[in-house]
Amino acid sequence: MAKNYVPVIGLEIHAQMSTKTKMFCRCDNDSFNVAPNTNVCPICMGFPGQLPVINDKAIENGVLSALALNCEIPETSIFARKNYFYPDLPKGFQISQYDEPLSVNGHMDINVNGKKKRIRITRLHLEDDAGKLVHVPGGSLCDYNRSGTPLMEVVTEPDISSPEEASIFAREIQKVMRYVGSSDCDMEKGMMRFDVNVSVMEEGSKKLGTKTEAKNLNSFRALEKCLDYEIKRQIEILEGGFKVVHETRGWDDVKEITVSQRSKEEAHDYRYFPEPDLPPVKVTKKDVEKLRKMLPELPSARYERFVGDYKMQEDDARILTSDVALSQYFEEVVSACNDPAKAVSYVNSVLMAFLNEDQIAIEECKVKAKMLGELIKKVINGEISNSVAKNEVFPEMYKTGKDSTEIIEEKGFKQVSDVSELEAVCKKVLEENPQSIEDFKNGKDRAFGFLVGQVMKETKGQGNPKMVNDILRKLISGV
Ligand code: ADP
Ligand code: ZN
Ligand code: MG
């Protein structure tokens, strides 16, 4: 009988920092839509004799991110040269951190099928990014705009047990970085990339198997697919009585397979040594405490607060905290309307349906939080009905960016709260539906709902629902 194998996974996650300038020079760190090789200088182009200078903001961002991942921050960390040749690396070495990283010994808890699981984080260290090669017919072009971009690298212990867990963890890291504001982690722009280390071992075994590593995966999908493939491949090898080779493998996104690239490089291959042009990084205990106080509320804490303070369903809280901008938006809606339950319903079902349909982010939405809060307030104080707000006013706000007052004015959506007007409609509806009155009197509550519905239809949804209810009851009991 086939043995049972369990996967063992460790991730190395690279995230580009959203600092204004690069890691060791003053070039603009944002090269999106910029012509190749225009955001460069002698430092990030690796000219001989140039002196790098550490970007303080990058250190600060790194420490904040490390604290968010519950890491310890040693007082001293060291930048080191990691030597290797590649055309996208003009210096001939990467400036990274080796045996004295910015932070160590962290952890992050993730939620796997409703169960909390702790993933230990070995370290979060800083380094500079390489340039980019663009392969064209006849050769390869070098673009050094990305060269020198500050990177954070998060390394986990081999605590991850499935591709699904790996994906949950990676998404959680993305969320935390965005909450902290240290990286946009935009996968499409290559701001977040994964190296996966994976091995399999027999269930119950204490000894880790031989691992392979696949580098530079640039989507959550690739992360999961690659691990799926690699786990299956390794199990087949072991089942066949062979041994897994310790090597670096490449992920082919089209064929969805991994292919052998090279035998695993060892640390000594890189000839690490302390970067002689940079001083040690000093982060005092006082600095750490100052930065700790600057940490914003993190996703897990915000989730707990939404569930606790706002009495939110867990699914709603999960959606609303999935994105930092969305969660802030939601809180502004609540403070404008003072009704968390209604705010949840308007943001999660009404607004999100539009955003999903158009595939846009909350930041691009024309309906600002305060405007939505005002709309909800009009429903609460009876100025318009819920259905008019959801089906008429909101879509118009979304399309035009106008506020609700203006739209209600323009389109005459004001709720009908005039007693005599509503009474006239109710009487008409009752006359037309004698059977429903009978049914209601015989205890069929549904019949009453039907009558209310008819009145709302007659008033084009603008009848004040509470008044319609009261008037109908009065009229029926008087019949
Ligand atoms: P290397 O020296 O090969 O780079 P490290 O010990 O630095 O290996 O670990 C790199 C990553 O690989 C870490 O995320 C770690 O958790 C993971 N890892 C280490 N050993 C294993 C293993 N046997 N199976 C799966 N992942 C592993
Ligand atoms: Zn530069
Ligand atoms: Mg290593």
XYZ file of C-alpha atoms and ligand atoms in Angstrom:
508
model
C 0.000 0.000 0.000
C 1.179 3.475 -0.811
C 2.561 5.402 2.131
C 1.086 8.636 3.329
C 3.246 11.664 2.643
C 2.950 15.121 4.162
C 4.292 18.244 2.459
C 6.640 20.604 4.304
C 6.833 24.121 2.919
C 8.867 27.233 3.692
C 8.362 30.514 1.848
C 10.647 33.393 1.010
C 8.546 36.401 0.099
C 9.969 39.510 -1.541
C 8.027 42.746 -1.351
C 9.110 46.022 -2.921
C 8.834 48.901 -0.506
C 6.787 51.948 -1.344
C 9.429 54.463 -0.306
C 9.846 57.668 -2.337
C 13.439 56.916 -3.245
C 15.520 53.790 -3.777
C 17.430 51.812 -1.139
C 20.882 53.391 -1.465
C 20.458 56.378 -3.808
C 17.998 59.195 -4.387
C 16.443 57.939 -7.633
C 12.666 57.917 -7.767
C 11.431 54.540 -6.570
C 8.353 54.606 -8.798
C 9.166 53.544 -12.329
C 5.683 52.570 -13.385
C 5.066 53.794 -16.950
C 8.530 55.358 -17.086
C 10.859 54.889 -20.064
C 13.593 52.262 -19.502
C 16.832 53.425 -17.881
C 15.605 56.915 -16.994
C 15.231 56.360 -13.221
C 18.884 55.578 -12.709
C 22.100 57.088 -11.383
C 25.722 55.976 -11.027
C 24.947 54.329 -7.664
C 22.109 52.058 -8.771
C 23.857 51.472 -12.118
C 26.800 50.089 -10.176
C 29.486 52.473 -11.447
C 32.811 51.954 -9.715
C 33.708 54.321 -6.916
C 30.197 55.362 -5.967
C 29.111 55.427 -2.338
C 25.694 54.071 -1.395
C 23.764 55.789 1.414
C 21.117 53.945 3.444
C 17.567 55.205 3.006
C 16.318 55.817 6.577
C 12.716 55.533 5.485
C 13.380 52.006 4.198
C 14.831 50.997 7.571
C 11.802 52.487 9.319
C 9.382 50.677 6.986
C 11.291 47.456 7.442
C 11.150 47.704 11.231
C 7.434 48.529 11.164
C 6.749 45.519 8.940
C 8.892 43.273 11.115
C 7.042 44.428 14.231
C 3.736 43.720 12.515
C 5.035 40.165 12.053
C 5.964 39.933 15.746
C 9.699 39.900 15.060
C 12.496 40.909 17.407
C 14.686 43.787 16.275
C 18.369 43.429 17.195
C 20.136 46.714 17.899
C 22.581 46.142 15.078
C 22.114 44.695 11.650
C 24.595 44.471 8.821
C 24.318 44.838 5.065
C 26.369 42.261 3.203
C 27.490 41.716 -0.358
C 26.006 38.671 -2.028
C 28.255 38.146 -5.007
C 27.055 36.705 -8.290
C 27.037 37.688 -11.912
C 23.937 38.393 -13.933
C 23.272 41.041 -16.597
C 20.483 42.609 -14.514
C 22.938 43.111 -11.644
C 25.401 45.791 -12.750
C 27.290 45.908 -9.424
C 28.176 42.225 -9.655
C 26.679 41.752 -6.206
C 23.408 42.342 -4.430
C 23.438 44.282 -1.181
C 21.464 42.083 1.189
C 21.597 41.006 4.796
C 23.132 37.741 5.814
C 24.028 36.644 9.333
C 22.826 39.822 11.069
C 19.443 40.678 9.597
C 17.176 43.574 10.530
C 14.790 41.283 12.414
C 14.367 37.700 13.596
C 12.026 35.269 15.402
C 8.590 36.437 14.399
C 5.334 34.684 13.701
C 1.985 35.212 12.080
C -1.258 33.392 12.749
C -3.412 32.391 9.825
C -6.896 30.995 9.647
C -7.067 27.595 7.956
C -10.616 26.275 7.601
C -11.668 28.048 10.762
C -8.624 26.891 12.742
C -5.824 29.166 13.864
C -2.378 28.116 12.747
C 0.877 29.800 13.701
C 3.588 30.142 11.074
C 6.969 31.066 12.514
C 8.932 33.725 10.697
C 12.663 33.209 10.665
C 13.539 36.758 9.657
C 12.591 39.833 7.723
C 15.621 41.447 6.139
C 16.311 44.192 3.636
C 18.089 44.188 0.297
C 18.136 45.977 -3.038
C 16.363 44.698 -6.125
C 18.063 43.887 -9.416
C 17.189 45.422 -12.773
C 14.954 43.746 -15.276
C 15.786 41.879 -18.468
C 13.422 42.212 -21.397
C 13.805 39.365 -23.848
C 13.242 40.353 -27.478
C 13.878 38.555 -30.758
C 17.613 38.592 -31.286
C 18.656 39.293 -27.710
C 17.884 40.685 -24.282
C 17.562 44.296 -23.181
C 18.495 45.607 -19.736
C 16.291 48.059 -17.888
C 17.925 49.276 -14.681
C 14.979 51.354 -13.420
C 14.192 48.654 -10.864
C 17.826 48.329 -9.836
C 18.205 49.515 -6.233
C 14.509 49.338 -5.325
C 14.241 48.541 -1.596
C 13.058 44.998 -0.948
C 11.885 43.271 2.188
C 12.403 39.548 2.304
C 10.281 37.523 4.697
C 11.577 34.001 5.354
C 9.398 31.454 7.134
C 10.263 28.352 9.067
C 9.108 25.155 7.309
C 5.768 25.340 9.141
C 3.442 25.399 6.149
C 1.714 22.118 5.387
C -0.190 22.576 2.134
C -0.353 24.725 -0.999
C -3.592 26.179 0.342
C -1.911 27.219 3.594
C 0.945 28.748 1.628
C -1.516 30.820 -0.350
C -3.423 31.914 2.759
C -0.149 32.912 4.412
C 1.066 34.851 1.368
C -2.224 36.731 1.107
C -2.076 37.538 4.807
C 1.449 38.937 4.386
C 0.176 41.072 1.514
C -2.651 42.347 3.697
C -0.340 43.169 6.622
C 2.160 45.044 4.407
C -0.680 47.084 2.963
C -2.102 47.892 6.407
C 1.359 48.941 7.582
C 1.785 50.935 4.378
C 5.262 49.565 3.732
C 4.479 47.981 0.364
C 1.613 48.088 -2.106
C 2.339 44.418 -2.870
C 0.751 44.827 -6.290
C 1.207 41.418 -7.907
C 0.501 42.731 -11.377
C 3.382 45.173 -11.104
C 5.694 42.472 -9.782
C 5.901 44.144 -6.376
C 5.510 40.841 -4.572
C 7.258 37.594 -5.553
C 7.612 34.193 -3.937
C 10.325 31.569 -3.681
C 8.933 28.244 -2.497
C 10.870 25.558 -0.684
C 9.143 22.228 -0.464
C 9.827 18.679 0.602
C 7.673 15.717 1.522
C 8.075 13.211 4.304
C 6.261 10.148 5.537
C 3.444 10.921 7.905
C 4.625 10.819 11.507
C 8.285 11.181 10.543
C 10.447 13.669 12.425
C 13.094 13.963 9.742
C 12.523 16.529 6.997
C 12.910 15.308 3.437
C 15.168 16.793 0.785
C 13.700 20.051 -0.477
C 13.602 21.735 -3.829
C 13.235 25.441 -4.415
C 11.357 27.318 -7.134
C 12.065 31.005 -7.475
C 10.229 34.122 -8.542
C 6.615 33.043 -8.662
C 4.555 36.125 -9.271
C 0.959 35.186 -8.524
C -0.952 33.368 -5.813
C -2.167 30.985 -8.465
C 1.369 30.138 -9.579
C 2.338 29.679 -5.933
C -0.377 27.078 -5.379
C -0.005 25.353 -8.741
C 3.745 25.098 -8.434
C 3.506 23.561 -4.958
C 0.793 21.136 -6.102
C 2.975 19.990 -8.943
C 6.172 19.760 -6.943
C 4.555 17.776 -4.108
C 3.117 15.285 -6.554
C 6.409 15.001 -8.405
C 8.386 14.368 -5.226
C 5.955 11.732 -3.970
C 6.187 9.912 -7.292
C 9.991 9.942 -7.066
C 9.976 8.523 -3.540
C 7.324 5.939 -4.380
C 9.499 4.810 -7.277
C 12.326 4.171 -4.832
C 14.409 7.164 -5.985
C 15.745 10.206 -4.152
C 14.683 13.833 -4.545
C 17.568 15.969 -5.807
C 18.341 19.117 -3.824
C 18.063 21.700 -6.584
C 16.570 24.932 -7.836
C 13.717 24.367 -10.242
C 11.947 26.838 -12.504
C 8.175 27.161 -12.804
C 6.755 27.099 -16.320
C 3.565 29.112 -16.053
C 2.240 27.903 -19.401
C 2.892 24.172 -19.105
C 2.288 24.314 -15.345
C 5.287 22.165 -14.517
C 8.626 22.696 -12.776
C 11.876 22.035 -14.604
C 15.351 21.480 -13.226
C 17.471 24.648 -13.475
C 20.595 24.157 -11.448
C 21.885 22.350 -8.438
C 21.157 24.312 -5.293
C 23.641 27.101 -4.663
C 25.034 27.257 -1.146
C 25.653 30.327 0.953
C 29.416 30.010 0.444
C 28.928 30.205 -3.322
C 27.944 33.828 -2.840
C 31.092 34.809 -0.942
C 29.079 36.904 1.482
C 31.006 39.611 3.312
C 29.947 42.796 5.141
C 29.392 45.660 2.725
C 32.456 47.869 3.301
C 30.742 51.016 2.008
C 27.886 50.958 4.522
C 27.902 51.373 8.293
C 26.051 48.878 10.516
C 22.361 49.717 10.897
C 21.552 50.810 14.440
C 18.001 50.538 15.718
C 17.886 51.283 19.445
C 15.277 49.918 21.838
C 13.910 53.450 22.024
C 13.559 53.621 18.223
C 11.728 50.303 18.288
C 9.274 51.461 20.928
C 8.660 54.686 19.022
C 7.940 52.753 15.850
C 5.778 50.227 17.673
C 3.549 53.096 18.750
C 3.277 54.180 15.119
C 1.946 50.797 14.008
C -1.591 51.067 12.701
C -4.302 48.622 13.705
C -3.486 45.346 11.951
C -5.957 43.239 9.956
C -6.484 40.591 12.635
C -7.177 43.213 15.334
C -9.508 45.113 13.038
C -11.352 41.890 12.249
C -11.820 41.157 15.957
C -13.065 44.687 16.548
C -15.545 44.554 13.674
C -16.971 41.277 14.949
C -16.973 42.460 18.563
C -17.921 46.139 18.455
C -20.101 46.146 15.384
C -21.620 42.684 15.995
C -20.720 41.779 12.447
C -21.065 38.334 10.858
C -17.618 36.747 10.454
C -17.931 36.595 6.677
C -18.791 40.286 6.518
C -15.863 41.179 8.753
C -13.539 39.086 6.628
C -14.561 40.891 3.459
C -14.448 44.328 5.052
C -10.960 43.825 6.488
C -9.573 42.127 3.389
C -8.389 45.467 2.093
C -7.116 48.345 4.204
C -8.765 51.008 2.052
C -12.080 49.188 2.133
C -11.999 48.842 5.903
C -11.246 52.552 6.286
C -14.035 53.382 3.887
C -16.424 51.273 5.894
C -15.497 53.025 9.133
C -16.123 56.415 7.560
C -19.535 55.249 6.404
C -20.338 54.138 9.945
C -19.237 57.424 11.455
C -21.380 59.326 8.926
C -24.571 57.283 9.491
C -24.099 55.804 12.959
C -25.656 52.511 11.943
C -23.063 49.725 11.552
C -25.602 47.112 10.462
C -26.940 49.231 7.628
C -23.405 50.282 6.688
C -22.405 46.610 6.366
C -25.345 45.910 4.136
C -24.762 48.932 1.901
C -21.009 48.459 1.592
C -20.903 44.667 1.326
C -23.866 43.982 -0.851
C -24.746 47.160 -2.712
C -21.395 48.879 -3.234
C -19.294 45.727 -3.614
C -21.585 44.389 -6.323
C -20.807 47.462 -8.411
C -17.079 47.391 -7.678
C -16.855 43.706 -8.541
C -18.832 44.157 -11.708
C -16.486 46.930 -12.887
C -13.385 45.333 -11.380
C -12.331 48.546 -9.696
C -10.859 49.305 -6.295
C -12.624 51.317 -3.642
C -10.186 54.206 -4.186
C -11.525 54.667 -7.699
C -15.169 54.740 -6.655
C -16.974 58.042 -7.171
C -19.207 57.453 -4.172
C -17.093 58.657 -1.267
C -17.663 57.144 2.185
C -19.298 60.273 3.547
C -21.742 60.361 0.608
C -22.790 56.778 1.226
C -23.193 57.536 4.936
C -25.476 60.454 4.069
C -27.575 58.231 1.821
C -28.009 55.683 4.615
C -28.992 58.486 6.989
C -31.808 59.471 4.621
C -33.109 55.904 4.790
C -32.895 55.874 8.577
C -34.840 59.105 8.988
C -37.463 58.037 6.474
C -36.704 60.511 3.722
C -36.427 57.728 1.161
C -37.168 54.037 1.356
C -34.506 51.368 1.512
C -35.414 50.050 -1.902
C -35.322 53.461 -3.574
C -31.959 54.096 -1.948
C -30.526 50.773 -3.106
C -32.094 50.465 -6.507
C -32.426 54.046 -7.703
C -30.340 56.576 -5.821
C -27.183 54.557 -5.211
C -26.730 53.391 -8.815
C -27.114 57.003 -9.937
C -24.545 58.184 -7.374
C -22.190 55.466 -8.529
C -22.586 56.441 -12.169
C -22.419 60.209 -11.826
C -20.601 60.922 -8.556
C -23.443 63.261 -7.551
C -24.579 63.222 -3.950
C -27.888 61.756 -2.831
C -29.600 65.093 -2.059
C -29.080 66.269 -5.592
C -30.323 63.020 -7.147
C -33.410 62.797 -4.915
C -34.222 66.425 -5.810
C -33.712 65.874 -9.542
C -35.619 62.631 -9.857
C -38.328 63.296 -7.289
C -37.482 60.244 -5.208
C -38.703 61.691 -1.932
C -40.541 59.145 0.144
C -44.288 59.650 0.296
C -45.129 60.282 3.936
C -48.323 62.173 3.322
C -51.096 60.349 5.250
C -54.002 61.209 2.987
C -52.062 60.352 -0.135
C -51.017 56.972 1.279
C -54.518 56.299 2.610
C -55.978 56.793 -0.847
C -53.554 54.272 -2.352
C -54.130 51.761 0.467
C -57.903 51.990 0.022
C -57.599 51.392 -3.686
C -55.367 48.342 -3.154
C -57.752 46.876 -0.558
C -60.731 47.328 -2.859
C -58.917 45.487 -5.613
C -57.859 42.578 -3.380
C -60.742 41.416 -1.197
C -59.436 37.847 -1.199
C -56.159 38.900 0.392
C -58.065 40.630 3.175
C -60.007 37.414 3.800
C -56.788 35.380 3.795
C -55.108 37.732 6.206
C -58.045 37.570 8.576
C -57.823 33.795 8.397
C -54.283 34.018 9.701
C -52.248 34.085 6.511
C -49.551 36.675 7.218
C -48.237 36.383 3.718
C -51.406 38.016 2.433
C -50.586 41.142 4.407
C -47.120 41.270 2.888
C -48.703 41.016 -0.516
C -50.932 44.015 0.198
C -47.969 46.083 1.398
C -46.152 45.108 -1.767
C -49.038 46.284 -3.917
C -49.070 49.674 -2.185
C -45.320 50.018 -2.658
C -45.749 49.173 -6.315
C -48.426 51.834 -6.712
C -46.168 54.412 -5.034
C -43.195 53.281 -7.126
C -41.466 52.166 -3.963
C -41.715 55.605 -2.435
C -44.356 54.928 0.186
C -43.070 55.205 3.758
C -43.107 51.488 4.693
C -43.964 51.990 8.345
C -46.871 54.281 7.533
C -48.149 51.933 4.826
C -48.130 49.128 7.369
C -49.997 51.146 9.970
C -52.599 52.476 7.540
C -53.304 49.043 6.045
C -53.769 47.476 9.480
C -56.094 50.264 10.539
C -58.143 50.045 7.364
C -58.397 46.244 7.508
C -59.479 46.137 11.113
C -62.092 48.760 10.254
C -63.439 46.800 7.264
P 18.873 27.119 2.037
O 20.141 27.173 2.784
O 18.728 25.990 1.125
O 18.505 28.435 1.428
P 17.375 27.625 4.410
O 17.592 26.800 5.611
O 17.964 28.978 4.337
O 17.757 26.785 3.139
O 15.806 27.757 4.213
C 15.242 28.393 3.145
C 13.749 28.145 3.203
O 13.484 26.769 3.030
C 13.100 28.531 4.517
O 11.827 29.121 4.233
C 12.917 27.215 5.233
O 11.803 27.221 6.082
C 12.687 26.249 4.086
N 13.117 24.879 4.361
C 14.245 24.474 4.957
N 14.303 23.140 4.988
C 13.185 22.675 4.374
C 12.675 21.378 4.062
N 13.332 20.264 4.387
N 11.494 21.314 3.410
C 10.827 22.416 3.067
N 11.255 23.639 3.321
C 12.425 23.792 3.973
Zn 19.978 55.597 -8.427
Mg 18.849 30.346 2.622
